[in-house]
Coordinates of C-alpha atoms and ligand atoms in Angstrom, one line a residue:
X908 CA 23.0 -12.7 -1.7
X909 CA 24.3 -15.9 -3.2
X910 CA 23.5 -16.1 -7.2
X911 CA 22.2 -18.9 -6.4
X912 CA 19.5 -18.1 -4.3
X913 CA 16.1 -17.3 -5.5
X914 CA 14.6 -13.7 -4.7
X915 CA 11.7 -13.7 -2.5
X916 CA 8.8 -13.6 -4.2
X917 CA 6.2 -10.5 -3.4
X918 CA 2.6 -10.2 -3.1
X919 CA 2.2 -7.4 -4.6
X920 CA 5.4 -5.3 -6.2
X921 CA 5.2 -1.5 -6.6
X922 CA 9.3 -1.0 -5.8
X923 CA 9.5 -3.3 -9.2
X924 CA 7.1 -0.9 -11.0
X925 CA 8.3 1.9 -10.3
X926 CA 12.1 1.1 -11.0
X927 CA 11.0 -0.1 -14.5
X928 CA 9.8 3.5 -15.3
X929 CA 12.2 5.2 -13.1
X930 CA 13.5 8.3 -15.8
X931 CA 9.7 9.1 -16.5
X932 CA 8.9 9.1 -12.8
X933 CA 12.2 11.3 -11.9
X934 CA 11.5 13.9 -14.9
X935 CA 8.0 14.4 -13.6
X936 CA 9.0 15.0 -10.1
X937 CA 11.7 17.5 -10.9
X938 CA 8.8 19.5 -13.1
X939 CA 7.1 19.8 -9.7
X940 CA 10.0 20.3 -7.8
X941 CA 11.0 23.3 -9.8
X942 CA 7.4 24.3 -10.4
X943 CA 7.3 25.8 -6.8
X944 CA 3.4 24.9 -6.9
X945 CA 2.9 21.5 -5.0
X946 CA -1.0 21.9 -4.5
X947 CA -4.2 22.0 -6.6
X948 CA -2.3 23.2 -9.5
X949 CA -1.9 22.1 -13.3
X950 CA -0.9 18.4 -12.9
X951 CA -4.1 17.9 -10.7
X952 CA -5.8 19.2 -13.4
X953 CA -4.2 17.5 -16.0
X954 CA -4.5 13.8 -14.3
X955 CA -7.9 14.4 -13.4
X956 CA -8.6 15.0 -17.4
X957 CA -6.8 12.2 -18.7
X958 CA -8.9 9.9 -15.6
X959 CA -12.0 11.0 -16.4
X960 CA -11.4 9.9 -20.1
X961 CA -9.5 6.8 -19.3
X962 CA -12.7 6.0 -16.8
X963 CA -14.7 7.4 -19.8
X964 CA -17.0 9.3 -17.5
X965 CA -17.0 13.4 -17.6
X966 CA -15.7 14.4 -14.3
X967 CA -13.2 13.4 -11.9
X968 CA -11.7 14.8 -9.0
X969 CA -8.5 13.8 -7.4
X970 CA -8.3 13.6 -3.5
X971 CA -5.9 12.5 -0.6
X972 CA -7.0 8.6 -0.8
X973 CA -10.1 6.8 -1.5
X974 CA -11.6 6.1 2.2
X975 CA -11.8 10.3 1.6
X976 CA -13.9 9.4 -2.0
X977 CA -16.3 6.9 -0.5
X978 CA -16.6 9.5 2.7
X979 CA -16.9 12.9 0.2
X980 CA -19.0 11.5 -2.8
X981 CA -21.4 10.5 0.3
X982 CA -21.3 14.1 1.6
X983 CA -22.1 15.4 -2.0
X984 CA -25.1 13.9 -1.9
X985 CA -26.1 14.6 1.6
X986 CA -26.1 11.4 2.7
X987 CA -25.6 11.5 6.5
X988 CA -26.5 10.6 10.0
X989 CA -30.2 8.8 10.2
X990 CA -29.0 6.9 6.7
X991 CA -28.1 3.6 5.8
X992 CA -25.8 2.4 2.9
X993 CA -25.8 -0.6 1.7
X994 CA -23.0 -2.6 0.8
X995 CA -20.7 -5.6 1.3
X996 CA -19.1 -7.2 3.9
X997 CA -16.7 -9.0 1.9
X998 CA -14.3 -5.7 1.3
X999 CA -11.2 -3.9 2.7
X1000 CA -12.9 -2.6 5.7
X1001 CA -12.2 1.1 4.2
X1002 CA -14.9 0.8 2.7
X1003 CA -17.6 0.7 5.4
X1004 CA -14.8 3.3 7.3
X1005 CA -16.0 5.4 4.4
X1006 CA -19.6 5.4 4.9
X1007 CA -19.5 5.5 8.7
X1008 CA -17.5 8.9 8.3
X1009 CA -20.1 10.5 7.0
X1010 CA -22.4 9.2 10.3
X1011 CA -24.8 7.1 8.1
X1012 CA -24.9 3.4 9.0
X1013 CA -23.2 0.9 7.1
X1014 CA -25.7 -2.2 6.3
X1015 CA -23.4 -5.5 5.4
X1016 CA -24.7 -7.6 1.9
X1017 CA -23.0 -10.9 1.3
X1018 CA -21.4 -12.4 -1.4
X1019 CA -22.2 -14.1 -4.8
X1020 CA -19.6 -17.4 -3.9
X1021 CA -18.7 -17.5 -7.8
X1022 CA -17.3 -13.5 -8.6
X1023 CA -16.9 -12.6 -4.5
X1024 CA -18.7 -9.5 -5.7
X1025 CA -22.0 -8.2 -3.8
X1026 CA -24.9 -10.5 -3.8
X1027 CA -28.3 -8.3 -5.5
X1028 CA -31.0 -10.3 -3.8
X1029 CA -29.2 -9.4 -0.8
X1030 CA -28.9 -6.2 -1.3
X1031 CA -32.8 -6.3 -2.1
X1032 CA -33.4 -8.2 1.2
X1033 CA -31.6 -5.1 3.2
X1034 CA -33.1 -2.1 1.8
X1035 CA -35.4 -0.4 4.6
X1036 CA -37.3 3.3 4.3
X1037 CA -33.7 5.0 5.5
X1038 CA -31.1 3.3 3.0
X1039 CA -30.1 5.8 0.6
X1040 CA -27.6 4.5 -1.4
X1041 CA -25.6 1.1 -2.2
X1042 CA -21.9 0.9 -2.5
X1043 CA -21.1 -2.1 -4.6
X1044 CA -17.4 -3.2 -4.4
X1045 CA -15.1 -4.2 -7.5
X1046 CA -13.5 -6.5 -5.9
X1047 CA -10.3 -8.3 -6.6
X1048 CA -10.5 -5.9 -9.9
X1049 CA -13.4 -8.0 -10.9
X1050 CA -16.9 -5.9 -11.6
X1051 CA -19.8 -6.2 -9.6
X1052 CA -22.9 -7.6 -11.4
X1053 CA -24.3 -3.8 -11.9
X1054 CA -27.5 -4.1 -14.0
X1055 CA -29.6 -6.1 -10.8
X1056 CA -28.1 -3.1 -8.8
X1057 CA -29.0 -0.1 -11.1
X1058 CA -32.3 -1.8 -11.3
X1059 CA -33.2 -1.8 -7.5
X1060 CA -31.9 1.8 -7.2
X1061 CA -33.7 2.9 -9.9
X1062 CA -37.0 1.2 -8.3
X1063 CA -36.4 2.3 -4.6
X1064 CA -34.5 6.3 -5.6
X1065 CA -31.3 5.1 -4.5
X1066 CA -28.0 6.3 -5.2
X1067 CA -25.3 3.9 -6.8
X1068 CA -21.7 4.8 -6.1
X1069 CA -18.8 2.1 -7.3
X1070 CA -16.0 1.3 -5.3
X1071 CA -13.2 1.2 -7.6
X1072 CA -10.9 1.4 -5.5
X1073 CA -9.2 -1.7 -6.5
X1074 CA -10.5 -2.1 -10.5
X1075 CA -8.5 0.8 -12.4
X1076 CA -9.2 0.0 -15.8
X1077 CA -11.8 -3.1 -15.4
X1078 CA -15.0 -3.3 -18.0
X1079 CA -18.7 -4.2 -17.0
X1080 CA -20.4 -5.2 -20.1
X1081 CA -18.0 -2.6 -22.2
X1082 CA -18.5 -0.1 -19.8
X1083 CA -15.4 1.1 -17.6
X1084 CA -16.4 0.7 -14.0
X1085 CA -16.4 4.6 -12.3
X1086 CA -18.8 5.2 -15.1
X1087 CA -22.1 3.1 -14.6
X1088 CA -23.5 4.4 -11.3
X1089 CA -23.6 7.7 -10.3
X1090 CA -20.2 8.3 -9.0
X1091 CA -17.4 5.7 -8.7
X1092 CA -14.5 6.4 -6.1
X1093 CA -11.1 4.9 -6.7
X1094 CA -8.0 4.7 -4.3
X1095 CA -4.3 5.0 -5.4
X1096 CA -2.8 3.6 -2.2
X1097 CA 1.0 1.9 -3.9
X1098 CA -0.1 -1.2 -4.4
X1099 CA -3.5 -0.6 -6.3
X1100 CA -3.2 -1.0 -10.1
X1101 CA -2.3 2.7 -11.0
X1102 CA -1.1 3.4 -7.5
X1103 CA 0.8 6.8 -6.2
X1104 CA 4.3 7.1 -4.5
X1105 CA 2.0 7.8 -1.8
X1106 CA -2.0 8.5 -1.0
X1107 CA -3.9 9.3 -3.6
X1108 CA -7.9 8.8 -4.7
X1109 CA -10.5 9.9 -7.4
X1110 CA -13.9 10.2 -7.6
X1111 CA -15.3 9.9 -11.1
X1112 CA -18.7 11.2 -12.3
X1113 CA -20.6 12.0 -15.3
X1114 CA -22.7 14.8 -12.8
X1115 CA -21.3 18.2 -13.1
X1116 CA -23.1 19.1 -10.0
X1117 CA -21.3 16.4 -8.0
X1118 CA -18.3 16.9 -9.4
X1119 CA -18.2 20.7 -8.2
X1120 CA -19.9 19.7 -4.9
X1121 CA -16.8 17.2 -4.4
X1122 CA -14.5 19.8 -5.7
X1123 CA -15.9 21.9 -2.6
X1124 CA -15.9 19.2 0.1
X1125 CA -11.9 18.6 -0.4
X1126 CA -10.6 22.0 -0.1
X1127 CA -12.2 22.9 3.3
X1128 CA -15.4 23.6 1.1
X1129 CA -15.5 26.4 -0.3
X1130 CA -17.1 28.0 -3.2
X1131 CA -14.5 30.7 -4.0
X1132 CA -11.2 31.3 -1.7
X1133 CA -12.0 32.1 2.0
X1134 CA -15.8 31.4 1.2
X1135 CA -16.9 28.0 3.1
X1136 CA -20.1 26.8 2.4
X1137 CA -19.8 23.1 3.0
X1138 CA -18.5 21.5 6.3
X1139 CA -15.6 20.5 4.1
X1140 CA -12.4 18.5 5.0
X1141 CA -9.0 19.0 3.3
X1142 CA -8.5 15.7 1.0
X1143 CA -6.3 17.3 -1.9
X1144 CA -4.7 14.9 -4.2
X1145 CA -0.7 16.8 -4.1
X1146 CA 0.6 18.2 -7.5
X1147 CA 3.2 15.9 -7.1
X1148 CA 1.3 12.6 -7.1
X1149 CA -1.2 13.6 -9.6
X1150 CA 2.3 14.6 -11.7
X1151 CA 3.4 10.6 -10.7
X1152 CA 0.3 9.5 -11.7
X1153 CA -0.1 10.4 -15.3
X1154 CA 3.1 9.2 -15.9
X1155 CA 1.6 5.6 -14.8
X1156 CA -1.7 6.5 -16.1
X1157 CA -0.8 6.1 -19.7
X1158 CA 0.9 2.5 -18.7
X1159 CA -1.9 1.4 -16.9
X1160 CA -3.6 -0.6 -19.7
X1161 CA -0.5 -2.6 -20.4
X1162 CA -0.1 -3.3 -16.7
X1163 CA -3.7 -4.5 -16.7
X1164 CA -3.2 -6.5 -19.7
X1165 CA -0.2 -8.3 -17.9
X1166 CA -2.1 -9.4 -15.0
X1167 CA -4.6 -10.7 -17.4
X1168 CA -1.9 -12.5 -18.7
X1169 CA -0.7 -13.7 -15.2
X1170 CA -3.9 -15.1 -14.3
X1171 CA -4.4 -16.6 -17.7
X1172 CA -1.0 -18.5 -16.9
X1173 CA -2.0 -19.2 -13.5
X1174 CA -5.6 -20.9 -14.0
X1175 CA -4.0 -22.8 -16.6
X1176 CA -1.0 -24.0 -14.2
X1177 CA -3.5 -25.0 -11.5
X1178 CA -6.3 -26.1 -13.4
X1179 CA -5.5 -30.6 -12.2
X1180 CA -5.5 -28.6 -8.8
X1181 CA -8.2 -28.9 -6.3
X1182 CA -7.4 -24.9 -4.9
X1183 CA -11.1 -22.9 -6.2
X1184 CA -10.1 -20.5 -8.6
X1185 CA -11.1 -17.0 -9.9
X1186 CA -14.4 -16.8 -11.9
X1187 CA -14.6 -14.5 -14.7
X1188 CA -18.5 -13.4 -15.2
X1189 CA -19.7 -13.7 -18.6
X1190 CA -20.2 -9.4 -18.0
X1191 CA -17.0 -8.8 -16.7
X1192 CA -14.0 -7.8 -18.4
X1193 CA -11.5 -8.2 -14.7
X1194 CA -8.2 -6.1 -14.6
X1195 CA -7.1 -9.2 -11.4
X1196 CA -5.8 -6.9 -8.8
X1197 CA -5.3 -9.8 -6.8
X1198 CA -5.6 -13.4 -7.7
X1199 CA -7.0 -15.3 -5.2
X1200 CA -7.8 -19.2 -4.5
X1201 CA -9.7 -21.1 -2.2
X1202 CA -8.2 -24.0 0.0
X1203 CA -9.5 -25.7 3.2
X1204 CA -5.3 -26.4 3.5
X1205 CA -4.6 -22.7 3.5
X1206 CA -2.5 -22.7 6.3
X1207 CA -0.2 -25.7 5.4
X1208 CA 0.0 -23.9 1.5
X1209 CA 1.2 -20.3 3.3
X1210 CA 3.9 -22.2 5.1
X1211 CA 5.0 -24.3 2.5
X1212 CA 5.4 -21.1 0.1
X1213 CA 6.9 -18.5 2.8
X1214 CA 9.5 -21.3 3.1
X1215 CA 10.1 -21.5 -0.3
X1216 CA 10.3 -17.6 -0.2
X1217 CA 7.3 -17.0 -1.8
X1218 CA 4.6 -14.6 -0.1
X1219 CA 0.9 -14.8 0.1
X1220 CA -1.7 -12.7 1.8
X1221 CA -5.6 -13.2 2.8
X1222 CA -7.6 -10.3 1.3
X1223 CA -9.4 -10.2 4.1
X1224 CA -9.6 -12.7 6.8
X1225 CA -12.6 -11.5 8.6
X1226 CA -15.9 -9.3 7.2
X1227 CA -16.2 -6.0 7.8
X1228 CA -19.2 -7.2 10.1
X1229 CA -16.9 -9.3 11.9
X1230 CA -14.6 -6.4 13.3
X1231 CA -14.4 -5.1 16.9
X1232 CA -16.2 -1.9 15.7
X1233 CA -18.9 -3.3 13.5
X1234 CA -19.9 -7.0 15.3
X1235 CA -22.4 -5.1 17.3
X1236 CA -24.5 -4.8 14.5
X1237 CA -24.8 -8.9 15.1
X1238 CA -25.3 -9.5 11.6
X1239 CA -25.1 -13.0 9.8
X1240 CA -23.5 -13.6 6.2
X1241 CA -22.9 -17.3 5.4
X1242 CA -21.3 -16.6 2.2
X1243 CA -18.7 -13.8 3.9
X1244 CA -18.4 -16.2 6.8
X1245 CA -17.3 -19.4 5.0
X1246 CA -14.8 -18.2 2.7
X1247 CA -12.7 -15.8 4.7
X1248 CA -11.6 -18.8 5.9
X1249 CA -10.7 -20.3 2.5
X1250 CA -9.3 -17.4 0.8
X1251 CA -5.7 -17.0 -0.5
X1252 CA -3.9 -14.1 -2.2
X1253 CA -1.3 -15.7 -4.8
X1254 CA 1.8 -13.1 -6.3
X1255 CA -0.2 -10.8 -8.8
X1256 CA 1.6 -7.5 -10.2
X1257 CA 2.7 -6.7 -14.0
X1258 CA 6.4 -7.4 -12.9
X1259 CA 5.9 -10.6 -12.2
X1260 CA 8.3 -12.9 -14.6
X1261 CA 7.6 -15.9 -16.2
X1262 CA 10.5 -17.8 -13.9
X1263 CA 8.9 -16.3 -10.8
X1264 CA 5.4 -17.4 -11.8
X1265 CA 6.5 -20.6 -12.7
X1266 CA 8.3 -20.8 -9.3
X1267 CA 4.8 -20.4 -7.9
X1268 CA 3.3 -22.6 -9.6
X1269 CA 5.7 -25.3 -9.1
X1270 CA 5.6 -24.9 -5.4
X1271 CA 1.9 -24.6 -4.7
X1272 CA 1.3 -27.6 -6.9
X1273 CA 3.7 -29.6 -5.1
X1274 CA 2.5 -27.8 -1.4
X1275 CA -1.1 -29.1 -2.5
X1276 CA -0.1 -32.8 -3.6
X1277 CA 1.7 -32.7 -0.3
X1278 CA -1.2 -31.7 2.4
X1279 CA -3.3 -34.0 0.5
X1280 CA -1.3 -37.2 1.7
X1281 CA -1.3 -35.7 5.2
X1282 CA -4.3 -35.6 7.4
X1283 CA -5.8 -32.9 9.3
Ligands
LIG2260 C1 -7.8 0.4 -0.9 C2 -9.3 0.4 -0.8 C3 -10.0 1.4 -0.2 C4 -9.4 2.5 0.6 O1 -8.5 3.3 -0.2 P1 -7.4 4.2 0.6 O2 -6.8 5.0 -0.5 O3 -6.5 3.2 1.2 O4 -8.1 5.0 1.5 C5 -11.4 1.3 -0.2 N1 -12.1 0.3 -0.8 C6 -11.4 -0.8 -1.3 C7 -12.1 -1.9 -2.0 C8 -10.0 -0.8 -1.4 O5 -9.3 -1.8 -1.9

């Protein structure tokens, strides 16, 4: 490549991550590589101590992704065909793939337009005799508004599990998220902030019952070895990740504090911009998994960027109640409906330098001024 030439300009960058801490990664895998124990030993155990405490919560348990969490902390708490959890649209459809797994029926909320995060009253509007339990998302790595939530669950004897799959780290009123409903289920899929060389996923818990009932679930559950008392799967998080992982793990706040840093710099850049950006909540303390604007020019910004080598992605372009195998439901959300249209993914990982960002910046300001002047 000439010198000349800039780089193109990821999404999201785990190759960059992981080469930054390359010696720490490498040492950890040769300890498992010469260990000759690659499942459900130490390092599991280790990483899921040092997550439990990072999420400040008193159990976790580490599993083969975080579809598995949503689907297993379900199972734990019998939740199952004839039951309907509630939660939103607006999410990586994972998350309803989750629920649906277990045979209960998802039930779609919409959005609050300001945080993108499950709308309450809606959530109030959809509770029926069979919901048992509402699934609120952190989405974007912002927190869900969890008080309203706790509130109706509390009122109608519902269970509360956070999806944290893509908020590692993020606060909700001082509390980490993972510790404020009654499980939280987190994914380490590459990309995520602490994410695996690999699958990987948590569930967190301060319920020692849950915990063990999870523990169960993922190794073919059963309660001692070749004694199965659950209909378990097999969803073990490997000795080796879980070995990868708490090398990250004790990075992860400085990562988080980076893209803090990154979307400081960003809002700031784009502020004389007409592009709707991220919303901080007065509650939320946001760890920005993805940065992401709203434009009624998205497709004339992507362009402009990809050609400029820069990258963008729409996290996520339809509902989960828009896709082939949930539209039968029929449902309505105009919040969902309107912005999937709008919504752009901008560059966000720790890596990202200040010449790169400023590339960005530079570009999409000049991309905006430019479909501006030229009519639809
Ligand atoms: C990534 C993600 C999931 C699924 O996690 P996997 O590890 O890919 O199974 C679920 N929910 C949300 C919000 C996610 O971002």
């Amino acid at each position: 490549m000439s010198a000349n030439v800039p780089s193109k300009i990821l999404v999201s960058d785990p190759g960059a991550q992981n080469a930054a801490i390359r010696d720490e990664l490498a040492s950890a895998l040769e300890r498992v590589l010469d260990s000759g124990w690659y499942i459900l030993g130490q390092e599991v155990e280790a990483f899921e101590r040092a997550f439990a405490a990072y999420c400040e919560a008193e159990h976790a348990v580490g599993l083969n992704n975080g579809t598995d969490a949503i689907t297993l902390t379900l199972l734990a708490f019998e939740i199952g065909p004839g039951d309907e959890v509630i939660l939103p649209s607006h999410t990586a459809t994972f998350s309803a793939l989750g629920v649906s797994a277990t045979g209960a029926t998802p039930v779609f909320a919409d959005i609050n337009e300001t945080t993108y995060t499950v709308d309450p009253a809606d959530i109030a509007r959809k509770i029926t005799k069979r919901t048992k339990a509402i699934l609120p998302v952190h989405l974007y790595g912002h927190p869900a508004d969890m008080d309203p939530i706790l509130a109706l669950a509390k009122t109608h004897k519902l269970v509360v599990i956070e999806d944290a799959c893509q908020a590692h780290g993020a606060r909700y009123k001082g509390k980490r998220v993972g510790s404020i409903g009654h499980a939280g289920t987190f994914s380490f899929y590459p990309t995520k902030n602490l994410g695996a060389l690999g699958d990987g996923g948590a569930v967190t818990t301060n319920d020692p019952e849950i915990a063990e009932r999870v523990r169960q679930l993922r190794h073919g559950g059963q309660r001692a070895r070749y004694e199965h008392v659950l209909l378990g799967r097999n969803s073990r998080l490997d000795e080796l990740q879980a070995a990868l992982l708490s090398v990250k793990l004790a990075h992860l706040d400085a990562w988080n504090d980076a893209r803090r840093a990154i979307a400081a710099e960003y809002s700031q850049a784009l502020a004389e911009t007409d592009l709707g950006l991220p919303q901080v909540a007065a509650w939320a303390e946001p760890v920005f998994h993805l940065y992401v604007v709203r434009t009624k020019e998205r497709e004339a910004l992507q362009s402009a960027l990809l050609a400029q080598g820069i990258a963008t992605q729409i996290h996520y372009p339809q509902g989960a109640h828009q896709q082939p195998i949930y539209r039968k439901t029929g449902q309505t959300l105009p919040v969902t409906e309107s912005i999937v249209d709008e919504i752009l993914s901008l560059p966000m990982y720790p890596e990202l330098t200040d010449k790169q960002q400023a590339r960005v910046t530079e570009r999409l300001k000049i991309a905006v001024a430019t479909a501006q002047t030229v009519p639809a």
